[in-house]
C-alpha positions as CSV (number, residue, x, y, z in Angstrom):
1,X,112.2,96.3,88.1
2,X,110.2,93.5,86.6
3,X,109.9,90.3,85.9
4,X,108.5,89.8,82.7
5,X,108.2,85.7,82.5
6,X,105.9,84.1,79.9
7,X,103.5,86.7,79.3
8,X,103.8,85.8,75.4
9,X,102.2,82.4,76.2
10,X,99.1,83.5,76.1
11,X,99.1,85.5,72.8
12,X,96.8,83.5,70.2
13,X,98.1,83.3,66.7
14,X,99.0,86.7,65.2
15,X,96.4,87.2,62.2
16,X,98.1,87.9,58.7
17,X,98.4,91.7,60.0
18,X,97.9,92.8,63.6
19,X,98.4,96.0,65.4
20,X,100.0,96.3,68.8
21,X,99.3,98.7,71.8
22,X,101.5,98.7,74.5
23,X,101.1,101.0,77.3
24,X,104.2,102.2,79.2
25,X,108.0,102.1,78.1
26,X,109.7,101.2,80.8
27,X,111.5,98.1,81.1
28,X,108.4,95.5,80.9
29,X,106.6,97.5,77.8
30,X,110.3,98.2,76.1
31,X,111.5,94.4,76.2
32,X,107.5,93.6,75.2
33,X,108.4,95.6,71.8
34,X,112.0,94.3,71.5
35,X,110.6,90.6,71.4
36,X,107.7,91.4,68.9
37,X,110.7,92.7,66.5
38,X,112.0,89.7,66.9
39,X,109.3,87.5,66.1
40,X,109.0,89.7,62.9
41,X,112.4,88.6,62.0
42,X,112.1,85.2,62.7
43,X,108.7,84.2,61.5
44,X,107.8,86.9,59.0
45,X,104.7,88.0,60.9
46,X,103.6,91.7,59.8
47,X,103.1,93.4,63.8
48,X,102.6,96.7,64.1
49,X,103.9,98.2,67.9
50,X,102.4,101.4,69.2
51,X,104.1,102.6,72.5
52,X,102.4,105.2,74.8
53,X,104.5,107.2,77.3
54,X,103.1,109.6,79.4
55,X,106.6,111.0,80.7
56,X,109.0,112.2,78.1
57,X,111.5,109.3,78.4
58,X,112.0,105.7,77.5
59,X,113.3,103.9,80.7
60,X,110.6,103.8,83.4
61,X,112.2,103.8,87.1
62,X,115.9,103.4,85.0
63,X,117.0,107.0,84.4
64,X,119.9,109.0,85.5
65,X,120.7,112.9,86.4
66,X,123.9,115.2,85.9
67,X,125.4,116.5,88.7
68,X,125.0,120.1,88.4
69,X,122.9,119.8,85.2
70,X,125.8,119.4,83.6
71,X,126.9,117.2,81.0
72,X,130.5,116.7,81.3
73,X,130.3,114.9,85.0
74,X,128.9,110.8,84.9
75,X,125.4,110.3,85.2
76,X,124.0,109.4,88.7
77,X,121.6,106.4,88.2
78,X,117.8,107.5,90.4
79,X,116.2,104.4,90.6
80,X,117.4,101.3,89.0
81,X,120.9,101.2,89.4
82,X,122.0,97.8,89.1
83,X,121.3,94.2,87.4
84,X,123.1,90.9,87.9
85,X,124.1,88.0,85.9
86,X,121.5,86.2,86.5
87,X,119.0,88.7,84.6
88,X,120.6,86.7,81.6
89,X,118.2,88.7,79.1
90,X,119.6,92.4,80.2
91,X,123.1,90.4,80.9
92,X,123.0,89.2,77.2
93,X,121.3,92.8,75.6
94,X,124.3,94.9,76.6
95,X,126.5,92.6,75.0
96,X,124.0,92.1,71.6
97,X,122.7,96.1,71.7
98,X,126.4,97.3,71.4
99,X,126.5,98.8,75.2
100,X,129.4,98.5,78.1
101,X,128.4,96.6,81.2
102,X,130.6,98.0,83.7
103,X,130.9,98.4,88.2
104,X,128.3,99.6,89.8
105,X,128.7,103.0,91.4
106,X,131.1,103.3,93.7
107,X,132.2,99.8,93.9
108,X,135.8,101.5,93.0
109,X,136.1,103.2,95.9
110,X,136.1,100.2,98.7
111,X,134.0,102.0,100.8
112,X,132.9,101.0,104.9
113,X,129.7,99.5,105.5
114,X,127.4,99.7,108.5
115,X,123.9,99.8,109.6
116,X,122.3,102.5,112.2
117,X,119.3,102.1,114.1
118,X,118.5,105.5,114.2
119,X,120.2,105.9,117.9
120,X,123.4,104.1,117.1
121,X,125.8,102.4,114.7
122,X,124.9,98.2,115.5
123,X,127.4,96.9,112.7
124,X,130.8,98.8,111.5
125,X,132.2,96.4,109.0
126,X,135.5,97.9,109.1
127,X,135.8,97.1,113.0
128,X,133.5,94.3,113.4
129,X,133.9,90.7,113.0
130,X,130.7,89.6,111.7
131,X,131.3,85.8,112.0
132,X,131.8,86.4,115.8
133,X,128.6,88.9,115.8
134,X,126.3,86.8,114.2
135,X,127.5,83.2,114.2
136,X,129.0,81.1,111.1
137,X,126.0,79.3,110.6
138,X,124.1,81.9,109.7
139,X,126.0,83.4,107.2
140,X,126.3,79.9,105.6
141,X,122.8,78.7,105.6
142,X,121.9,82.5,104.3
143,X,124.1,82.2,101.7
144,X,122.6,78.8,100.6
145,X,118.6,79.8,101.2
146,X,119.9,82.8,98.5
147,X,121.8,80.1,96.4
148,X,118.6,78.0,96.3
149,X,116.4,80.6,95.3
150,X,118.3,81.5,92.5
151,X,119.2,78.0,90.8
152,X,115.2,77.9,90.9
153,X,114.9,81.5,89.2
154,X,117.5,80.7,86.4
155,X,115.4,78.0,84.9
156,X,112.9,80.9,83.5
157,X,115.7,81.3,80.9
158,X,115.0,76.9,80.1
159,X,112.6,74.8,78.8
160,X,112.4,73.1,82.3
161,X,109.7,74.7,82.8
162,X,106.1,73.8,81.9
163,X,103.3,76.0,80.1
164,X,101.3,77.8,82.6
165,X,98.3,80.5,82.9
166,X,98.6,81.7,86.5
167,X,101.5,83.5,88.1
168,X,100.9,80.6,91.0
169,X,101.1,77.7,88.9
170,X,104.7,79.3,87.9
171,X,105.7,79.9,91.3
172,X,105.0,76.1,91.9
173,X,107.1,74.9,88.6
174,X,109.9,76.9,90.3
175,X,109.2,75.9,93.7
176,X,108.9,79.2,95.2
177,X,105.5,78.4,97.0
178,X,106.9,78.1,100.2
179,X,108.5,81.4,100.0
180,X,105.0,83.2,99.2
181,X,102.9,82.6,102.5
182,X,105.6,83.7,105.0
183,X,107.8,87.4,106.0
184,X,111.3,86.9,105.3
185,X,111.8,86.9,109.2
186,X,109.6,83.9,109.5
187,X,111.3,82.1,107.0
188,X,114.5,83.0,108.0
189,X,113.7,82.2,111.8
190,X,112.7,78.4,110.5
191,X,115.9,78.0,109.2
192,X,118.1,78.9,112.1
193,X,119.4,82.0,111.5
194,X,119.8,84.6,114.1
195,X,117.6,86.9,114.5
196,X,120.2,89.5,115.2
197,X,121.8,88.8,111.9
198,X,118.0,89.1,110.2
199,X,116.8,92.3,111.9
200,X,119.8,94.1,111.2
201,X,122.5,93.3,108.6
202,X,120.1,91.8,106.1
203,X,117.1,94.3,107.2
204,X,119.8,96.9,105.6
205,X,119.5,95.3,102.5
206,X,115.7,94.9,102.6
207,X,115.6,98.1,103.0
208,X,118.1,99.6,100.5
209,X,116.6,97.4,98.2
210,X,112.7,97.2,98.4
211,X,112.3,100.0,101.2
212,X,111.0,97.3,103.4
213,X,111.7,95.5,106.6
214,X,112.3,91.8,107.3
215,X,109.3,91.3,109.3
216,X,106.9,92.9,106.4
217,X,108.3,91.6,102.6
218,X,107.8,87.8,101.7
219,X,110.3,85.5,101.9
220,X,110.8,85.4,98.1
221,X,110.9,88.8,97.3
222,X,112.9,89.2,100.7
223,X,115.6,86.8,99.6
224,X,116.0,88.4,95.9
225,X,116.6,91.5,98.2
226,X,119.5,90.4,99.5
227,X,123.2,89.8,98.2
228,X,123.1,87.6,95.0
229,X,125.9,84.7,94.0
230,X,126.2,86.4,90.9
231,X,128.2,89.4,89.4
232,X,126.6,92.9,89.8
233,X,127.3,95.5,86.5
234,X,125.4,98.6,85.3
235,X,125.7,99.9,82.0
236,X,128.2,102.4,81.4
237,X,126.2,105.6,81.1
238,X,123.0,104.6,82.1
239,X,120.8,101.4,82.2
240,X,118.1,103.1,80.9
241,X,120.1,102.6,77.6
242,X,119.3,98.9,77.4
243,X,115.7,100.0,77.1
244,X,116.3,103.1,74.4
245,X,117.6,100.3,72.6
246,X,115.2,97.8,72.5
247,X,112.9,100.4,71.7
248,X,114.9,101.6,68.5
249,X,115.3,98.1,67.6
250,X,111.8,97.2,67.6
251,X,110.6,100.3,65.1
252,X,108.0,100.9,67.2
253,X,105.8,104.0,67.1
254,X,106.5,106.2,70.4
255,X,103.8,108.4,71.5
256,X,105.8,110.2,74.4
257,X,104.0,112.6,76.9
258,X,100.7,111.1,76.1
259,X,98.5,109.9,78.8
260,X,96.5,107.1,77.6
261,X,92.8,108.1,78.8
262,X,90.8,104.9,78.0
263,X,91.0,101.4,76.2
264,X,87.3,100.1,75.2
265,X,85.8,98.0,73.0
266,X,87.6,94.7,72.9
267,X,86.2,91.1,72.5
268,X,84.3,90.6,69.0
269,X,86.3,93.9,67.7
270,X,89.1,96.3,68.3
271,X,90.5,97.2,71.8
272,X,89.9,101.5,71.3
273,X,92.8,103.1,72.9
274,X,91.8,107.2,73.2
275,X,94.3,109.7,74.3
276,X,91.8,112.5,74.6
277,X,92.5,114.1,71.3
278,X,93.0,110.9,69.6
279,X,91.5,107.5,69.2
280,X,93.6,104.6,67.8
281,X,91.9,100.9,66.7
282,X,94.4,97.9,67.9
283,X,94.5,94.1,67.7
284,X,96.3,93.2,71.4
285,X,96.9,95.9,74.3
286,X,99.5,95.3,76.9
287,X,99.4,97.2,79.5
288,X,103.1,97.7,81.4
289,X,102.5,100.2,83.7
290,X,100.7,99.7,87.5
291,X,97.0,99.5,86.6
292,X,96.1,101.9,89.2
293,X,98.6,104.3,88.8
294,X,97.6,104.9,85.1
295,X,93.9,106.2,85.6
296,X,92.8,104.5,82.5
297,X,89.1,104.0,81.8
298,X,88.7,99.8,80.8
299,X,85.6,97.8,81.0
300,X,84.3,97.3,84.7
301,X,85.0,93.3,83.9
302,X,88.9,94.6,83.3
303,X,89.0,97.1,86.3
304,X,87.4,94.9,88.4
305,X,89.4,92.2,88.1
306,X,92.9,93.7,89.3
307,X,93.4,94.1,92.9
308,X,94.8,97.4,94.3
309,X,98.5,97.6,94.2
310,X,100.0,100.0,97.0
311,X,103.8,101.2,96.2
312,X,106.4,102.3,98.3
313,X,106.8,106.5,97.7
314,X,110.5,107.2,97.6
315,X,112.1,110.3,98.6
316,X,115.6,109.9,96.6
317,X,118.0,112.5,97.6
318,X,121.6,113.4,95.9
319,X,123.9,115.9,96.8
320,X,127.9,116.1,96.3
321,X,130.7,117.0,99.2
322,X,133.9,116.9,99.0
323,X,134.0,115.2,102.4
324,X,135.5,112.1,102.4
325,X,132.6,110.5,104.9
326,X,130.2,111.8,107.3
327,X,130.6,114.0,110.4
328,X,131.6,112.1,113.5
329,X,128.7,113.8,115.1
330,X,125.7,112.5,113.4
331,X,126.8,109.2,113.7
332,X,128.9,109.4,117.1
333,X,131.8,107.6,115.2
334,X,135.2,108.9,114.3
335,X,135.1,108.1,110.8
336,X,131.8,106.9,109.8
337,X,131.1,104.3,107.0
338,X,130.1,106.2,103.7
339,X,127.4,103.1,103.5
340,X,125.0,102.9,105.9
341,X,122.5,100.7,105.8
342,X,119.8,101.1,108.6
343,X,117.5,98.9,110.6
344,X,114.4,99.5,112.6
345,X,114.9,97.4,115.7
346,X,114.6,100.4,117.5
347,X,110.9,100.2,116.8
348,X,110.5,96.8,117.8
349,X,111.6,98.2,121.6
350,X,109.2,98.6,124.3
351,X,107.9,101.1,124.4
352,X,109.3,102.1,120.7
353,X,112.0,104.3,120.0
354,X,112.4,106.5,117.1
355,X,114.2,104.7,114.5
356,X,116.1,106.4,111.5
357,X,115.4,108.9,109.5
358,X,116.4,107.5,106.0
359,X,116.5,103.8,104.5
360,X,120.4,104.3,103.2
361,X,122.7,107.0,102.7
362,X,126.2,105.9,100.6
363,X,128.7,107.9,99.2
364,X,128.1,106.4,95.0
365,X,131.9,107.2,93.9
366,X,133.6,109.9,92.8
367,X,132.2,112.8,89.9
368,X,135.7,114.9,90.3
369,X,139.2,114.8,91.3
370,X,137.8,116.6,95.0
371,X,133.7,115.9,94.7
372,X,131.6,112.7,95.4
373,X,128.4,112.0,95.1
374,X,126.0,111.0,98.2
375,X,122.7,108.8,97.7
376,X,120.2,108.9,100.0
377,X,116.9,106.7,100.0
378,X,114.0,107.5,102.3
379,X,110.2,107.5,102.8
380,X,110.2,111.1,104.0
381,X,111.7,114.3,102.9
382,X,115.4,115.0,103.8
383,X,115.4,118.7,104.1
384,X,119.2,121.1,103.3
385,X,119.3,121.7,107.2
386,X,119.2,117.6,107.4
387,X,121.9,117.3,104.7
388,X,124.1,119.5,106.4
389,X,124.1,117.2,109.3
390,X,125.4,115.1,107.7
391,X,128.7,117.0,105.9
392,X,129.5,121.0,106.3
393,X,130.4,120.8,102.6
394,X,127.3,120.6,100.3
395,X,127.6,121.6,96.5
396,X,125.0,120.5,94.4
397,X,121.6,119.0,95.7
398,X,118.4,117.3,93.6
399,X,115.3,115.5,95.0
400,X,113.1,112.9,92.9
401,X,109.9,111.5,94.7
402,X,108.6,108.6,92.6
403,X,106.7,105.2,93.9
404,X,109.4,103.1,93.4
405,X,108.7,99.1,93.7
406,X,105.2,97.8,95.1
407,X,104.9,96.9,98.6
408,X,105.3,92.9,99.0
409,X,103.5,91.0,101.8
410,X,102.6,87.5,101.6
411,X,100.4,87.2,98.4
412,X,96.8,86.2,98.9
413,X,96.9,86.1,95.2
414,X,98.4,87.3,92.3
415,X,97.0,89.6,89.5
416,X,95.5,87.7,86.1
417,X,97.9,88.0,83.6
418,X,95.5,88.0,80.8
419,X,92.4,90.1,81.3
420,X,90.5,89.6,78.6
421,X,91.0,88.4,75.1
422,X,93.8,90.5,73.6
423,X,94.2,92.2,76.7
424,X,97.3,91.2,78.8
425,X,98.9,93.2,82.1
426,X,102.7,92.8,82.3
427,X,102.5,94.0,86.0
428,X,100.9,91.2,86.9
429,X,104.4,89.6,87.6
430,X,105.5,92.6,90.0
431,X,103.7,91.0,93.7
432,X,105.7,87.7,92.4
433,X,109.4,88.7,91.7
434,X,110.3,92.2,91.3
435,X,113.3,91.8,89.3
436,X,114.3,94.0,86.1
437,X,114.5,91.8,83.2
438,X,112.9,91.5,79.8
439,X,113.0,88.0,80.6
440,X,110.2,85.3,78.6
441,X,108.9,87.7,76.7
442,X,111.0,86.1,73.7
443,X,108.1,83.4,74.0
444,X,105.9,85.7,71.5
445,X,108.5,84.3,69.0
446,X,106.5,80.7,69.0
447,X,102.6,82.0,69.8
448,X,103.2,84.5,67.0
């Protein structure tokens, strides 16, 4: 999910009356509309928020299904199933917005962890002593790189921090620029840690989290991957919550199930926003959806100007059992882990082997008395005959395919925040740190 850091820094003085488009309502365009409210409140400015939705929900990559379709079992997060403490404007909204942070799913249930290379099971955490596996010092300086990172992150939420107009010159203020020109391997590799513990324990992690491996995501990224020194909730219900809220709150205008078609005009007069069947005159467009993704018509200068963006495509696969873990078969254990992360080491072999066939499968708690629900994330279709591999007993089953988080190598460079006067791109931030918060976009308060 995104990081939404300062993008208010650049708005100019709101005019006696302005008019506000903002494209997408997921958790960057939501939080964008939240924060204008705000600044309403606070300053007595007179904004008027349009949001446009092309799906027929508020919540982006944060929604949830029923098992069954049915109402009366817990909702089964899809994509965006947890935040942590340290996103302290989503930490601080479920407390303000009236909602009930609770466990994530399946935390209850003290389920085994291990990771599978496709061939075999490398780490069973119910059998394995990972200090004696991979070495103290690892753990501890991996634990303190992650410790680092995020002391550096937190001072977002402070004044520490110094104005800035470029994504890099933030990254410098919170001395990430070493993380950005190395792989997460490479990093980790200068710092001592094994590369046994890298390729395998936290490539499960990468994976789970980001869909990528340790040798591919930047260090940053990489590192916000992995476990965090902070308590883990969701919202009770759904996450996606936090963002129907901010959207009520803010009185916006929601034009759901409307693609936006084009945005001309622009410097010297109105940005025109045109759905097709209508054309709209605004003040300030921010765009909080992937540029590319969208389709939208902008001036060449605009389109020109934002660098491709390619995504991870996630295959997300749930189906319930009333198996208590996986057969022994698949995984040629007795009684499997119900989380297993996997690793790709078998592809790193010479010559390669085939590696696994999913990212993660985990058992995500209980939905009856007799039933749980079973996760799986993966870049390819898992067919019935695949699921039934895994368990004889398979009730319900559902399939989402959605590009889910952009791929992260080391940045060359980072997309311009602000692409032309009144025009501003929230997922700009997304190649930097691709963590969902609403956090700095409470900065509109003082430009507006």
């Amino acid at each position: 999910m995104r990081l939404i850091v300062g993008l208010f820094t650049f708005l100019p003085l709101a005019q006696a009356s302005s008019k506000v488009a903002i494209i997408g309502a997921g958790a960057g365009g939501s939080s964008a509309a939240y924060w204008i409210k705000k600044a309403k409140e606070r300053f007595g400015v007179n904004v008027d928020i349009d949001i446009f939705e092309k799906s027929n929900y508020i919540g982006g990559r944060s929604t949830v299904v029923y098992p069954y379709n049915d109402t009366s079992y817990r909702p089964v997060e899809l994509g965006a199933s947890i935040f942590i403490e340290a996103n302290k404007n989503l930490w601080r909204a479920a407390d303000e917005l009236g909602l009930t942070r609770g466990p994530n799913e399946g935390d209850s249930e003290n389920y085994g962890v291990g990771v599978w290379d496709g061939q075999k099971v490398v780490l069973n955490l119910e059998t394995d002593d990972i200090v004696a596996k991979y070495g103290s010092a690892s753990l501890t300086k991996v634990d303190n790189l992650i410790a680092n990172m995020y002391d550096s992150y937190v001072n977002i939420y402070t004044t520490k921090i110094p104005r800035w107009q470029k994504i890099s010159h933030l990254a410098s203020s919170l001395r990430f620029s070493s993380l950005l020109p190395q792989t997460l391997l490479t990093y980790l590799r200068a710092n001592n840690v094994s590369d046994s513990y890298s390729t395998e324990l936290l490539e499960g992690e990468t994976r789970v989290t980001y869909g990528q491996t340790v040798d591919s995501i930047y260090a940053l990224e990489g590192l916000a991957s992995l476990s965090p020194p902070y308590e883990i909730a969701t919202i009770v219900g759904g996450n996606y919550q936090v963002f129907e809220r901010f959207v009520q709150y803010s009185g916006a205008t929601v034009h759901l199930n409307t693609v936006v078609k084009s945005i001309l005009g622009g410097p010297g007069g109105p940005w025109i926003l045109s759905t097709g069947t209508k054309t709209f005159n605004f003040d300030y467009i921010i765009l909080a959806a992937p540029f590319h993704q969208t389709g939208i018509l902008v001036p060449p200068s605009i389109a020109s100007s934002i660098p491709a963006q390619p995504y991870v495509h996630l295959h997300v696969t749930l189906f319930t059992t009333t198996q208590a873990t996986y057969n022994s078969a698949y995984f040629n254990l007795t009684t499997p882990p119900q989380v297993m992360l996997t690793t790709t080491n078998q592809a790193r072999q010479d010559p390669p082997l085939p590696g696994p066939k999913f990212n993660t499968i985990e058992y995500r708690g209980k939905i009856s008395e007799t039933e749980s629900i079973v996760k799986i994330f993966s870049t390819e279709t898992i067919s019935d005959r695949e699921i039934h591999g895994f368990v004889d007993n398979v009730g319900w089953i559902y399939r989402k395919e959605w590009d889910a988080y952009p791929y992260l190598p080391p940045p060359k460079s980072f997309p311009p925040i602000k692409l032309a006067d009144g025009f501003y791109y929230v997922n700009a931030f997304e190649p930097q740190v691709y963590v969902d918060d609403g956090d700095g976009n409470h900065r509109i308060e003082k430009r507006l």
